[in-house]
PDB file of C-alpha atoms in Angstrom:
ATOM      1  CA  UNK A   3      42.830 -68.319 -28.354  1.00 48.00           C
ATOM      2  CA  UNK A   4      43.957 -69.963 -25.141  1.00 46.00           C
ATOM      3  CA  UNK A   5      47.442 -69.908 -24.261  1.00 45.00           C
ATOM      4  CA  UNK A   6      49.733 -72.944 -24.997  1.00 45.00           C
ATOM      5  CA  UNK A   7      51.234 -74.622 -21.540  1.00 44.00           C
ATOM      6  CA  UNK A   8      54.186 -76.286 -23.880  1.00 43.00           C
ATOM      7  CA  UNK A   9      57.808 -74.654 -23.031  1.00 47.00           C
ATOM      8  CA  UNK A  10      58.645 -75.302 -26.429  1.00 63.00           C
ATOM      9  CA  UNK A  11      57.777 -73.422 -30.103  1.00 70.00           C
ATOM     10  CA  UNK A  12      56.590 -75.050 -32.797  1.00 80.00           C
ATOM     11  CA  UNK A  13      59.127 -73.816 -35.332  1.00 85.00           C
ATOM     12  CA  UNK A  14      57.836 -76.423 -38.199  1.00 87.00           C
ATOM     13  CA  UNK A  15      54.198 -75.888 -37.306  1.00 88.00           C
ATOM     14  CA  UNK A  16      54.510 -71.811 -37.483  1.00 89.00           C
ATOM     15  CA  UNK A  17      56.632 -72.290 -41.277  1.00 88.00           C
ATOM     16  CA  UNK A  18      54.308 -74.460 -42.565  1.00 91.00           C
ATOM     17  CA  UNK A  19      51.618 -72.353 -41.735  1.00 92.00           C
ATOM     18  CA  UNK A  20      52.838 -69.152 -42.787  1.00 90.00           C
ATOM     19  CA  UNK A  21      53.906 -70.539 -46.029  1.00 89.00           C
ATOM     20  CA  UNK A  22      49.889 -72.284 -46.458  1.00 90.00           C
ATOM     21  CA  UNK A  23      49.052 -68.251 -46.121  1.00 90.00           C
ATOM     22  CA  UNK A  24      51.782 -66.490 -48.274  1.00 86.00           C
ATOM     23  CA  UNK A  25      51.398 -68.953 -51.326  1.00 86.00           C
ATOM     24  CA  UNK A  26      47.590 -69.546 -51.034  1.00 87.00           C
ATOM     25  CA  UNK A  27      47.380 -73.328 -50.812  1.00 90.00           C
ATOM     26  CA  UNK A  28      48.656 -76.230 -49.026  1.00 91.00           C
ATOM     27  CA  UNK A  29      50.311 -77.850 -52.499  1.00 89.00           C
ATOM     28  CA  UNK A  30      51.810 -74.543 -52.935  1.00 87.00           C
ATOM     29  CA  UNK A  31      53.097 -73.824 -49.797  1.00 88.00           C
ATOM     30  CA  UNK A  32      54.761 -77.499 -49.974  1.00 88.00           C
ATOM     31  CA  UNK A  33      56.628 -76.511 -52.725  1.00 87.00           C
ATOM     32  CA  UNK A  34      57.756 -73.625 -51.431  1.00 82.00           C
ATOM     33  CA  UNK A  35      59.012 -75.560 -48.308  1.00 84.00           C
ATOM     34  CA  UNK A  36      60.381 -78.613 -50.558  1.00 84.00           C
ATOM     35  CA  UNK A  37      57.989 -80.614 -48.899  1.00 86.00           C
ATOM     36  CA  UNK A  38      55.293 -82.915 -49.546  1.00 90.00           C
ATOM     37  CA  UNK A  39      51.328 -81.444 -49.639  1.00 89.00           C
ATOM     38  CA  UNK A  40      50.971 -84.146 -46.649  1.00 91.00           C
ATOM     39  CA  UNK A  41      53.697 -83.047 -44.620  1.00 92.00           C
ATOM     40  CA  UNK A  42      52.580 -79.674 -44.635  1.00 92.00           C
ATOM     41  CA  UNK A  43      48.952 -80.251 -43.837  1.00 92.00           C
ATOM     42  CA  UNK A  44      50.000 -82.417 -40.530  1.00 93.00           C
ATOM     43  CA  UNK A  45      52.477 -79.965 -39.133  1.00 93.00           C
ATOM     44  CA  UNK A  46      49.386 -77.004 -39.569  1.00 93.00           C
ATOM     45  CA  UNK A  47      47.299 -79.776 -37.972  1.00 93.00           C
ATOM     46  CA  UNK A  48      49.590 -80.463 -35.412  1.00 92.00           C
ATOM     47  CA  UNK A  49      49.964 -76.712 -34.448  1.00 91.00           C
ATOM     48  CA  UNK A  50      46.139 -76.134 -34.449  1.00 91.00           C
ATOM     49  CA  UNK A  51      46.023 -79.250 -32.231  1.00 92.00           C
ATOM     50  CA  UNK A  52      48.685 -78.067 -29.844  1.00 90.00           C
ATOM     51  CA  UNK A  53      47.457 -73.765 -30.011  1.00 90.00           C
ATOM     52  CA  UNK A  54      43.748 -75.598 -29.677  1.00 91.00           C
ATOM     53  CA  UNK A  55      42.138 -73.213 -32.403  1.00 92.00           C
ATOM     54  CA  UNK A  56      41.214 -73.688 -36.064  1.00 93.00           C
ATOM     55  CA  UNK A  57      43.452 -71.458 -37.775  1.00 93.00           C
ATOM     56  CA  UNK A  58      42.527 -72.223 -41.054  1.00 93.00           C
ATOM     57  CA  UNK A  59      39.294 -72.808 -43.348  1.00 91.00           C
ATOM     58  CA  UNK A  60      39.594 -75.595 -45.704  1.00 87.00           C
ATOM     59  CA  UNK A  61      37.840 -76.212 -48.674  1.00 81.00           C
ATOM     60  CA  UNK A  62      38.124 -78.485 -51.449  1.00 75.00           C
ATOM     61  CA  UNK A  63      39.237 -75.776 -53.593  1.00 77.00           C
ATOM     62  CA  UNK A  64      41.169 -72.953 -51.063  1.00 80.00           C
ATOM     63  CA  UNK A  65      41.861 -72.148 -47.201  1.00 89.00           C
ATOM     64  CA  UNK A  66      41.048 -69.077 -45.631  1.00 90.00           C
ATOM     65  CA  UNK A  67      42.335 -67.550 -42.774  1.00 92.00           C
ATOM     66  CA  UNK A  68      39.907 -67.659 -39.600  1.00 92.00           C
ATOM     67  CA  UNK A  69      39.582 -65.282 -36.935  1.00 91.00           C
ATOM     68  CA  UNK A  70      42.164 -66.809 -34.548  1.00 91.00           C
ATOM     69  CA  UNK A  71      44.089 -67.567 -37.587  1.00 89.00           C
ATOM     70  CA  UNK A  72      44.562 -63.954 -38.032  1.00 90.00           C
ATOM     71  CA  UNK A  73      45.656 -63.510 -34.870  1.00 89.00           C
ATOM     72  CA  UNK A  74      48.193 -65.775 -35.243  1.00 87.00           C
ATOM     73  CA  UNK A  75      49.440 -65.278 -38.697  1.00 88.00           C
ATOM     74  CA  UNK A  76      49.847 -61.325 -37.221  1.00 86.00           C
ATOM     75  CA  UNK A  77      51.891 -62.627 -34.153  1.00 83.00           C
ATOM     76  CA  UNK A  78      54.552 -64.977 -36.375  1.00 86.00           C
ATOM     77  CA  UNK A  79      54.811 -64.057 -38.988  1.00 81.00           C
ATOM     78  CA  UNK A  80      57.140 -61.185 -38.729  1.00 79.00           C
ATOM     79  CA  UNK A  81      59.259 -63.661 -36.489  1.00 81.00           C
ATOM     80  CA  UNK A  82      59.528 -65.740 -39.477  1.00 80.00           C
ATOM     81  CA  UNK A  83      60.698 -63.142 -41.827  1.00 76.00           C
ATOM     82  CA  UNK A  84      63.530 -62.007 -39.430  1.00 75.00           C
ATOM     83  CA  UNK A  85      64.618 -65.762 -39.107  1.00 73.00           C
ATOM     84  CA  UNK A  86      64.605 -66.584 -43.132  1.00 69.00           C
ATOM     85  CA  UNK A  87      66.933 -63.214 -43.065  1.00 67.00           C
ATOM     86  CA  UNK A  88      68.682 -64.795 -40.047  1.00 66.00           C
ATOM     87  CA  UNK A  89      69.606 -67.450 -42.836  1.00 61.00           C
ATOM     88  CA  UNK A  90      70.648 -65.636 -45.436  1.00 60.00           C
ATOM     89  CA  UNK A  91      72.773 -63.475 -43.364  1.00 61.00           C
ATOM     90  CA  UNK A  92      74.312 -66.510 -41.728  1.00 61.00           C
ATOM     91  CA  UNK A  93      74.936 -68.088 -45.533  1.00 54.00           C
ATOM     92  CA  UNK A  94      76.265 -65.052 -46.716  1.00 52.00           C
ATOM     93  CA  UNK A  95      78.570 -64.437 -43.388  1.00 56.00           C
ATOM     94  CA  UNK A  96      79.627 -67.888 -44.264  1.00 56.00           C
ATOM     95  CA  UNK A  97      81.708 -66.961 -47.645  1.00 58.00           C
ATOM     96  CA  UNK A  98      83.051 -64.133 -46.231  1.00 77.00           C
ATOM     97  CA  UNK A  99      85.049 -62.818 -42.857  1.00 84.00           C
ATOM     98  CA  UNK A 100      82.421 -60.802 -40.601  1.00 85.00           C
ATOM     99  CA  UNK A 101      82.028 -60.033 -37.088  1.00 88.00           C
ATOM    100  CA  UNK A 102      84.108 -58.104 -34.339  1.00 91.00           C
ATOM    101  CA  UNK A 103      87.631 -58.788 -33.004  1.00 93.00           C
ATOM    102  CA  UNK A 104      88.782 -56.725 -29.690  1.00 93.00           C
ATOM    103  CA  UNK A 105      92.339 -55.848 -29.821  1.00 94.00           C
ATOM    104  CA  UNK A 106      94.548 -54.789 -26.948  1.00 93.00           C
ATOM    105  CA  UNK A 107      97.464 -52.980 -28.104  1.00 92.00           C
ATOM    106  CA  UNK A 108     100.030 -50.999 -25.649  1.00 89.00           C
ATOM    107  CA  UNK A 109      99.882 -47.617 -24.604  1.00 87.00           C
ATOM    108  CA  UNK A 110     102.608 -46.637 -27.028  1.00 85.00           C
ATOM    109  CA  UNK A 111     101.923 -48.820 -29.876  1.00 86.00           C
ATOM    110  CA  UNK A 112     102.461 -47.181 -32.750  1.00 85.00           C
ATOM    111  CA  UNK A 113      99.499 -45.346 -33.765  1.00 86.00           C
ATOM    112  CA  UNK A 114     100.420 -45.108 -37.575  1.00 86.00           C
ATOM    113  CA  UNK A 115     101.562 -48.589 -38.106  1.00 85.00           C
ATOM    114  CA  UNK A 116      98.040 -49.777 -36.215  1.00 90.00           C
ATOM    115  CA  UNK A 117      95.859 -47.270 -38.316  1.00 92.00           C
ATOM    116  CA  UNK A 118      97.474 -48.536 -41.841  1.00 91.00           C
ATOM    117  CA  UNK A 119      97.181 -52.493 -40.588  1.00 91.00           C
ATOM    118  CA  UNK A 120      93.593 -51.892 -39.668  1.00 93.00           C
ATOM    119  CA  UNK A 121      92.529 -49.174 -42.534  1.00 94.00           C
ATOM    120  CA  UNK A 122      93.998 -51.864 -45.159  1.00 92.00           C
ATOM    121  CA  UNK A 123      91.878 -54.697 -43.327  1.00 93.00           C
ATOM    122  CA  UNK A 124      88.191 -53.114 -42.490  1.00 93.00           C
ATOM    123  CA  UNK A 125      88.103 -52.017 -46.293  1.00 93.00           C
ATOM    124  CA  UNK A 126      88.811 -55.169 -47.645  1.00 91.00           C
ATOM    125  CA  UNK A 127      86.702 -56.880 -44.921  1.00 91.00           C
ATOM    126  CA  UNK A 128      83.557 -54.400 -44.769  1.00 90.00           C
ATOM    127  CA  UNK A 129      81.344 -57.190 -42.505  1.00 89.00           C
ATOM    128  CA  UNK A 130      84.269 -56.851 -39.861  1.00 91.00           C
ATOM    129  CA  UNK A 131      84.421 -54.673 -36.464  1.00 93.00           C
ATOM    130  CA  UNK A 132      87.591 -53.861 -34.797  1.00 94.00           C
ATOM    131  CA  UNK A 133      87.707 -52.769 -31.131  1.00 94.00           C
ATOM    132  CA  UNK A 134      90.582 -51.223 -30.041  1.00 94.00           C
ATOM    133  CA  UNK A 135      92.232 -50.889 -26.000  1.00 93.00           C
ATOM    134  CA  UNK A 136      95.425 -49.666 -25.327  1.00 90.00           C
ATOM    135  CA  UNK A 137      97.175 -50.253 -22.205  1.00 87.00           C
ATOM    136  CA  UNK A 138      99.583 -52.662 -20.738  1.00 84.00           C
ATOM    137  CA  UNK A 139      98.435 -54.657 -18.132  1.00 84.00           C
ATOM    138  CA  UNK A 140      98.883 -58.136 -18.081  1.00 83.00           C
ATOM    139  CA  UNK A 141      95.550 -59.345 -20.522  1.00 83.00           C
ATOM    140  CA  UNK A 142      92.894 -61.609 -19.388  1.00 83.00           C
ATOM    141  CA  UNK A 143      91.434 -63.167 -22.147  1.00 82.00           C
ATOM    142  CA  UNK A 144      88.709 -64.668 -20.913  1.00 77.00           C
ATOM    143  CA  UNK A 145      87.596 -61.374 -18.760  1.00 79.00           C
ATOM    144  CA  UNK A 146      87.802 -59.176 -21.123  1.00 82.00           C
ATOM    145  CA  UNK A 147      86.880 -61.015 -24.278  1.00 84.00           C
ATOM    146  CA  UNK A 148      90.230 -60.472 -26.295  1.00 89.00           C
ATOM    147  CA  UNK A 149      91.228 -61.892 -29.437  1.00 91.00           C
ATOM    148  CA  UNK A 150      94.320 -60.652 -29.750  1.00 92.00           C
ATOM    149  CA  UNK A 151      96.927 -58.697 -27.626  1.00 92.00           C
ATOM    150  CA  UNK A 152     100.379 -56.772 -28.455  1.00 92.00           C
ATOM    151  CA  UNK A 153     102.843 -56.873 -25.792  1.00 88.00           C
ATOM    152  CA  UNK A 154     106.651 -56.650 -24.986  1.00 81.00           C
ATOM    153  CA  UNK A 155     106.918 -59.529 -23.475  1.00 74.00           C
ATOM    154  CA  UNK A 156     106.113 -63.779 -23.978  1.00 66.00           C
ATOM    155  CA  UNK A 157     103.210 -64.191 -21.832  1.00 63.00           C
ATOM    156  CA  UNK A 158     103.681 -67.126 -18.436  1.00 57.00           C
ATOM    157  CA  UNK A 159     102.022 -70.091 -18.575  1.00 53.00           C
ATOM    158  CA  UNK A 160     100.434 -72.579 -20.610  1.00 54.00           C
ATOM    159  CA  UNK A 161      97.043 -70.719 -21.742  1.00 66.00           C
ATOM    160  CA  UNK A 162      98.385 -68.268 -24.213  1.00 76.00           C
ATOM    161  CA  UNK A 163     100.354 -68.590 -27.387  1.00 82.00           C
ATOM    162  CA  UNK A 164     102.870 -66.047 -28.240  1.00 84.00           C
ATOM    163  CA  UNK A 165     104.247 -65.098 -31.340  1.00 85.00           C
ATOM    164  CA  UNK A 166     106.931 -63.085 -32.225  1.00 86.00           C
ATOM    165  CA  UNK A 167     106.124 -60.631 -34.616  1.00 84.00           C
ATOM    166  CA  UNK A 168     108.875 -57.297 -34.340  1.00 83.00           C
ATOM    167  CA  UNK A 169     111.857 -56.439 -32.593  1.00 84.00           C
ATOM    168  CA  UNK A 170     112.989 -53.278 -32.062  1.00 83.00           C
ATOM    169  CA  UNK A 171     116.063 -51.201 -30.243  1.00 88.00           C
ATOM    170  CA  UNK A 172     116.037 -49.284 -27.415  1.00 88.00           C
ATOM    171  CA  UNK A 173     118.214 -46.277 -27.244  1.00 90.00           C
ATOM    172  CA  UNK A 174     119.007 -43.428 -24.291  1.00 90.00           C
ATOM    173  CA  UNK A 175     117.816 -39.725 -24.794  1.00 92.00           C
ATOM    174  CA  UNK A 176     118.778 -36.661 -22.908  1.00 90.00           C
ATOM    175  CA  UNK A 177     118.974 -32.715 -23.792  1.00 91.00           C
ATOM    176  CA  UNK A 178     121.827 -31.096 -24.072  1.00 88.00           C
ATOM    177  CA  UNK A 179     121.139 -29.016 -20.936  1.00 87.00           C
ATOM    178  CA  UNK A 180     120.804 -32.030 -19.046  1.00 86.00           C
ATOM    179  CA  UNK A 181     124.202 -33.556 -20.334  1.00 87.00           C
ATOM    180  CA  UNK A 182     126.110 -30.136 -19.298  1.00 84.00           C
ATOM    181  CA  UNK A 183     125.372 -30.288 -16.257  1.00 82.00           C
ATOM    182  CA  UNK A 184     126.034 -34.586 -15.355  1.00 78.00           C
ATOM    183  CA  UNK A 185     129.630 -35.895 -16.410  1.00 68.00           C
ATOM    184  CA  UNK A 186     128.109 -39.495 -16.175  1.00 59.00           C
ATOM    185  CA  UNK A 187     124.487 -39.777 -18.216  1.00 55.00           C
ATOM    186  CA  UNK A 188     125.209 -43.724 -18.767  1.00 53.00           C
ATOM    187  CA  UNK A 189     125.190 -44.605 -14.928  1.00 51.00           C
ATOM    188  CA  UNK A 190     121.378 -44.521 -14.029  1.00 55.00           C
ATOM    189  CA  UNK A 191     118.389 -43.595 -16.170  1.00 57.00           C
ATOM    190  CA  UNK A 192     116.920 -40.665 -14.335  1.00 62.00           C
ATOM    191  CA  UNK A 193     113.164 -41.302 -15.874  1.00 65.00           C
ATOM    192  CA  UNK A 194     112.375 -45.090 -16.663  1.00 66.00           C
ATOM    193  CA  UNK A 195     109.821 -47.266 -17.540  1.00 61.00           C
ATOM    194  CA  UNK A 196     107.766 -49.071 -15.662  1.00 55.00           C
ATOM    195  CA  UNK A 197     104.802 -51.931 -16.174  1.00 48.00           C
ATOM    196  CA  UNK A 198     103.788 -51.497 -12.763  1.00 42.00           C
ATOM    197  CA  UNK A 199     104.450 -51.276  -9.035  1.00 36.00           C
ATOM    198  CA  UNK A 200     105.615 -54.406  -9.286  1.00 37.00           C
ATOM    199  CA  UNK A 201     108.933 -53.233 -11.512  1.00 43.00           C
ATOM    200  CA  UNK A 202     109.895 -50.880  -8.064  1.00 40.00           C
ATOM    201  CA  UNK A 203     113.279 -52.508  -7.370  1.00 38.00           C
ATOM    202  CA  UNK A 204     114.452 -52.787 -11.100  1.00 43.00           C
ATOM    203  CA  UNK A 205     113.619 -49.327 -11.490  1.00 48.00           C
ATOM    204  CA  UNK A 206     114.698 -47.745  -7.658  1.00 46.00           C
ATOM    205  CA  UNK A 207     117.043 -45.527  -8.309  1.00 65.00           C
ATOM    206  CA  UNK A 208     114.844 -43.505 -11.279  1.00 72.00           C
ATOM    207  CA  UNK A 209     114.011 -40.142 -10.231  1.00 78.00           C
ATOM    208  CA  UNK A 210     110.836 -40.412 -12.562  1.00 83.00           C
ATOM    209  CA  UNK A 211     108.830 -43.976 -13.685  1.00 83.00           C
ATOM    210  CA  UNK A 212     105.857 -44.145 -15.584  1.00 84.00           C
ATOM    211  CA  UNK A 213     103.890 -47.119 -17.938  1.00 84.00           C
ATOM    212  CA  UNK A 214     104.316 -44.825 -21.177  1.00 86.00           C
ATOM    213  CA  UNK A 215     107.326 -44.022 -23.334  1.00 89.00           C
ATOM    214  CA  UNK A 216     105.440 -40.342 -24.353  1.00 89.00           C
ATOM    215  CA  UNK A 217     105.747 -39.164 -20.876  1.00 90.00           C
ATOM    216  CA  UNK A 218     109.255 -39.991 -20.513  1.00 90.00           C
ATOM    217  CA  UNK A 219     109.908 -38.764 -23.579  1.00 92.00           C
ATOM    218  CA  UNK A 220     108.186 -35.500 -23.019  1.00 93.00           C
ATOM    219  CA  UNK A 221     110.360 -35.286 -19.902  1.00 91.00           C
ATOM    220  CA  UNK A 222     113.924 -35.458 -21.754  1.00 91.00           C
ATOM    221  CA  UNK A 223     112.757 -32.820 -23.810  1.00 93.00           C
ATOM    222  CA  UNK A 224     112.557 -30.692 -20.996  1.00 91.00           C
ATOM    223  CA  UNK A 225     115.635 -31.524 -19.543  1.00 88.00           C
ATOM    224  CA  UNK A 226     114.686 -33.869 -16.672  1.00 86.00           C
ATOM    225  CA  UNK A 227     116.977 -36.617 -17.125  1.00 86.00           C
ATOM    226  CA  UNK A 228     117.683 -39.782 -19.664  1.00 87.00           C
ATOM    227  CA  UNK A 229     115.142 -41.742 -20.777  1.00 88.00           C
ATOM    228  CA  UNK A 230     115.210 -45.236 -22.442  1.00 88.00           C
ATOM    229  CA  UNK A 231     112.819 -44.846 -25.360  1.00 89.00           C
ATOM    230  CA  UNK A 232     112.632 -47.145 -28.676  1.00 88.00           C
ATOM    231  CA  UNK A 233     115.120 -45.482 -31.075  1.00 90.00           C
ATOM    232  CA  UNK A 234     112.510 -44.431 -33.546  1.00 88.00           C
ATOM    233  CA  UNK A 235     110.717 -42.918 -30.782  1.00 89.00           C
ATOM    234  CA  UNK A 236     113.613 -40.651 -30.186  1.00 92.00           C
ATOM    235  CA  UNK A 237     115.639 -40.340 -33.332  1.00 92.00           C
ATOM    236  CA  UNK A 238     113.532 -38.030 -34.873  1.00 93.00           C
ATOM    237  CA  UNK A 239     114.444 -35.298 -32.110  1.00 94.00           C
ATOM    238  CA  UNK A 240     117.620 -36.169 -32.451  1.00 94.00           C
ATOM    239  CA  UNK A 241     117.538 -35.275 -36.258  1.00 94.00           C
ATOM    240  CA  UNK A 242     116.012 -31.563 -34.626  1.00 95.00           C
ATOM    241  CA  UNK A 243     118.441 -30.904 -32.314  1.00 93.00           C
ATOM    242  CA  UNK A 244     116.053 -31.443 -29.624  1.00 94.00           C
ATOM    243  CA  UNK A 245     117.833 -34.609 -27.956  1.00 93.00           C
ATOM    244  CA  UNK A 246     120.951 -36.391 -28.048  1.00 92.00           C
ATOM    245  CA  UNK A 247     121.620 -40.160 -27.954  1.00 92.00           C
ATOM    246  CA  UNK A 248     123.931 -40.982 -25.199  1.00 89.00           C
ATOM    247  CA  UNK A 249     125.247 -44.607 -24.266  1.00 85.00           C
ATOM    248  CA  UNK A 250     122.536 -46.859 -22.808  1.00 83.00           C
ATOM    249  CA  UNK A 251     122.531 -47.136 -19.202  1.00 78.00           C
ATOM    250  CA  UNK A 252     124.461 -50.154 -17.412  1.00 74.00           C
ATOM    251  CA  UNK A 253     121.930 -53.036 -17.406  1.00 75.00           C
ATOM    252  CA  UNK A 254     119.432 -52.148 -20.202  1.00 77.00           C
ATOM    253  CA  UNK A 255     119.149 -54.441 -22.872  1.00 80.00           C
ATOM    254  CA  UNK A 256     119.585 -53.253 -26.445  1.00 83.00           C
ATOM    255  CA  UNK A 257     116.748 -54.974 -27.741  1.00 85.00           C
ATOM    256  CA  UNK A 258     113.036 -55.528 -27.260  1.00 83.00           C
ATOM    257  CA  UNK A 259     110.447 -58.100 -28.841  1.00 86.00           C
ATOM    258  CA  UNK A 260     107.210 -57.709 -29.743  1.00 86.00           C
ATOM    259  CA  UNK A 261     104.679 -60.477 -29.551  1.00 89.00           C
ATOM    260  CA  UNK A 262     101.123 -61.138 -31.000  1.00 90.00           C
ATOM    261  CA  UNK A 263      99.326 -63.032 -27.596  1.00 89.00           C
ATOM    262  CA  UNK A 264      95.829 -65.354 -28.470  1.00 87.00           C
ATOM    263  CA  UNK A 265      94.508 -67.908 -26.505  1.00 81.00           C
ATOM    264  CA  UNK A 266      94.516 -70.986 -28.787  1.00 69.00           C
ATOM    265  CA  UNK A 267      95.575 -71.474 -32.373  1.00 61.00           C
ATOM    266  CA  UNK A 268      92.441 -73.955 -32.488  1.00 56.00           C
ATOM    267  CA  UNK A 269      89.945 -71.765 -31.593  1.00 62.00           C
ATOM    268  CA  UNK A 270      90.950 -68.675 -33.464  1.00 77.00           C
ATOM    269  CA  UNK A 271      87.931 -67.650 -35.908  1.00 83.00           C
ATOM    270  CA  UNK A 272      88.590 -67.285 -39.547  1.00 86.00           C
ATOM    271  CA  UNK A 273      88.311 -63.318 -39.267  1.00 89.00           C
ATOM    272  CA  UNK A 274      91.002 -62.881 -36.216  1.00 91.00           C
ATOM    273  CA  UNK A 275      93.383 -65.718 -38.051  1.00 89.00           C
ATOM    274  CA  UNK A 276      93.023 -63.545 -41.149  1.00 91.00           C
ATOM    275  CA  UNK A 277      93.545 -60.077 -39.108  1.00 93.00           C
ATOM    276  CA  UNK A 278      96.692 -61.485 -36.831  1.00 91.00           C
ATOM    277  CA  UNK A 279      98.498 -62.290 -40.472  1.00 90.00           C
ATOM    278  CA  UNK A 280      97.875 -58.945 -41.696  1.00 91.00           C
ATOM    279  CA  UNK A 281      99.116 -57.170 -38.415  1.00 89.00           C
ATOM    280  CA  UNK A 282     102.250 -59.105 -38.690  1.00 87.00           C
ATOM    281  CA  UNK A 283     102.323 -58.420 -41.978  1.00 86.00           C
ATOM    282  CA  UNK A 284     102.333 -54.443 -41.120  1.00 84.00           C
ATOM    283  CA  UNK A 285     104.774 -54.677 -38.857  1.00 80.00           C
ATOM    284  CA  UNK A 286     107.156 -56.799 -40.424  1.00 73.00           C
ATOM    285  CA  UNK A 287     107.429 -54.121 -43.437  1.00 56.00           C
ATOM    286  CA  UNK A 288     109.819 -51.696 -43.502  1.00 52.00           C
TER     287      UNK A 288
END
């Protein structure tokens, strides 16, 4: 069989023919295809023509397969197979939500809230993938193919749509070893967080600055200074004896938002439309 120069397959050819083998005849195989007897006959014909072999051997009463035929029918018609499943993947994909969404959350999102949102979603959606990053730096959507991002803050520009989905309050922590020994806790946060290097002048005068509310956290406990942490991060030490809430320092503001980030509203799939809603669902429950 010699080698086609075309840069193009013969998609119609290679069905037509592989439906002339599976169903035995060329009236057969064009109503399996919905087609008329003629129509399949000239698209074998055409293939034949365009292969230059005789794949099959026609009689007035049945085809056969011929040598080069074989060869052929061995080559597609696997391909074929995986397409027609191709199909009825795609049809089936169709009535329901499937695929992946990437999610970037931040560092200390909260893991429980996340895990219910997502548990609750995957088993009602079993065709869908979630990926999961946490961190907080400023997303790129584009770069690092996200759907969706969490964040504290509205993003700049024009590019991104935010939408408010939480607020929460922010409350000062200290031990009780630390507050013995400083008359004034409400002055200056000794540990404070920070996005960046960029937040160095807001955040100067902190002894201790990191991008994570555990660490700071982890830090009152041990007596290293105040820390600014969301209330319900704190409150339950404070319920052990383990911190105490003091007055926030001068400048901090009381309360935080929380946004769900996406690119457009226009090109959000079906399955990331449906997952947003349920996230802000889960967080807007009590």
């Amino acid at each position: 069989m010699r080698a086609t120069t075309h840069a193009t397959m013969d998609i119609n050819g290679c069905l037509a023919f592989v439906a002339v083998v599976e169903e035995g005849s060329f009236a057969a195989a064009g109503r399996a295809l919905d087609l008329p007897r003629s129509t399949v006959s000239a698209r074998v014909a055409a293939l034949e023509a365009r292969l230059g072999v005789r794949l099959l051997r026609r009689t007035t009463r049945s085809v056969a397969l011929t040598a080069d035929g074989e060869a052929w029918y061995a080559s597609v018609a696997e391909a074929i197979r995986t397409l027609r499943e191709a199909e009825r993947t795609g049809i089936a994909r169709g009535s329901a939500l499937a695929g992946s969404i990437r999610l970037s959350v931040p560092l200390d999102f909260p893991a429980d809230v996340l895990g219910e949102a997502i548990a609750r979603f995957v088993a009602a959606h079993p065709l869908v993938n979630i990926d999961v990053h946490a961190g907080n730096e400023v997303v790129d959507f584009v770069a690092g193919n996200v759907d969706l991002a969490v964040r504290g803050r509205q993003p700049g520009g024009n590019d991104a749509v935010a939408r408010r989905i939480a607020s929460f309050r922010f409350a000062a922590f200290a031990s009780a070893k630390w507050l013995e020994a400083h008359s004034a806790p409400h002055a200056e946060p000794a540990l404070a967080f920070s996005t960046g290097f960029a937040d160095g002048a807001r955040t100067a005068k902190a002894r201790v600055r990191a991008n994570t509310f555990a660490l700071l956290k982890a830090l009152a406990l041990r007596g290293a200074g105040v820390a600014v942490l969301p209330a319900h991060v704190g409150a339950p030490h404070v319920e052990r004896g383990e911190l105490v809430e003091v007055a926030l320092p001068d400048g901090v503001e009381p309360q935080a938002d929380l946004y769900l980030v996406y690119p457009s509203r226009r090109d959000m799939s079906a399955r990331v439309r449906a997952f947003a809603d349920a996230l802000c669902a889960a967080l807007a429950a009590p």
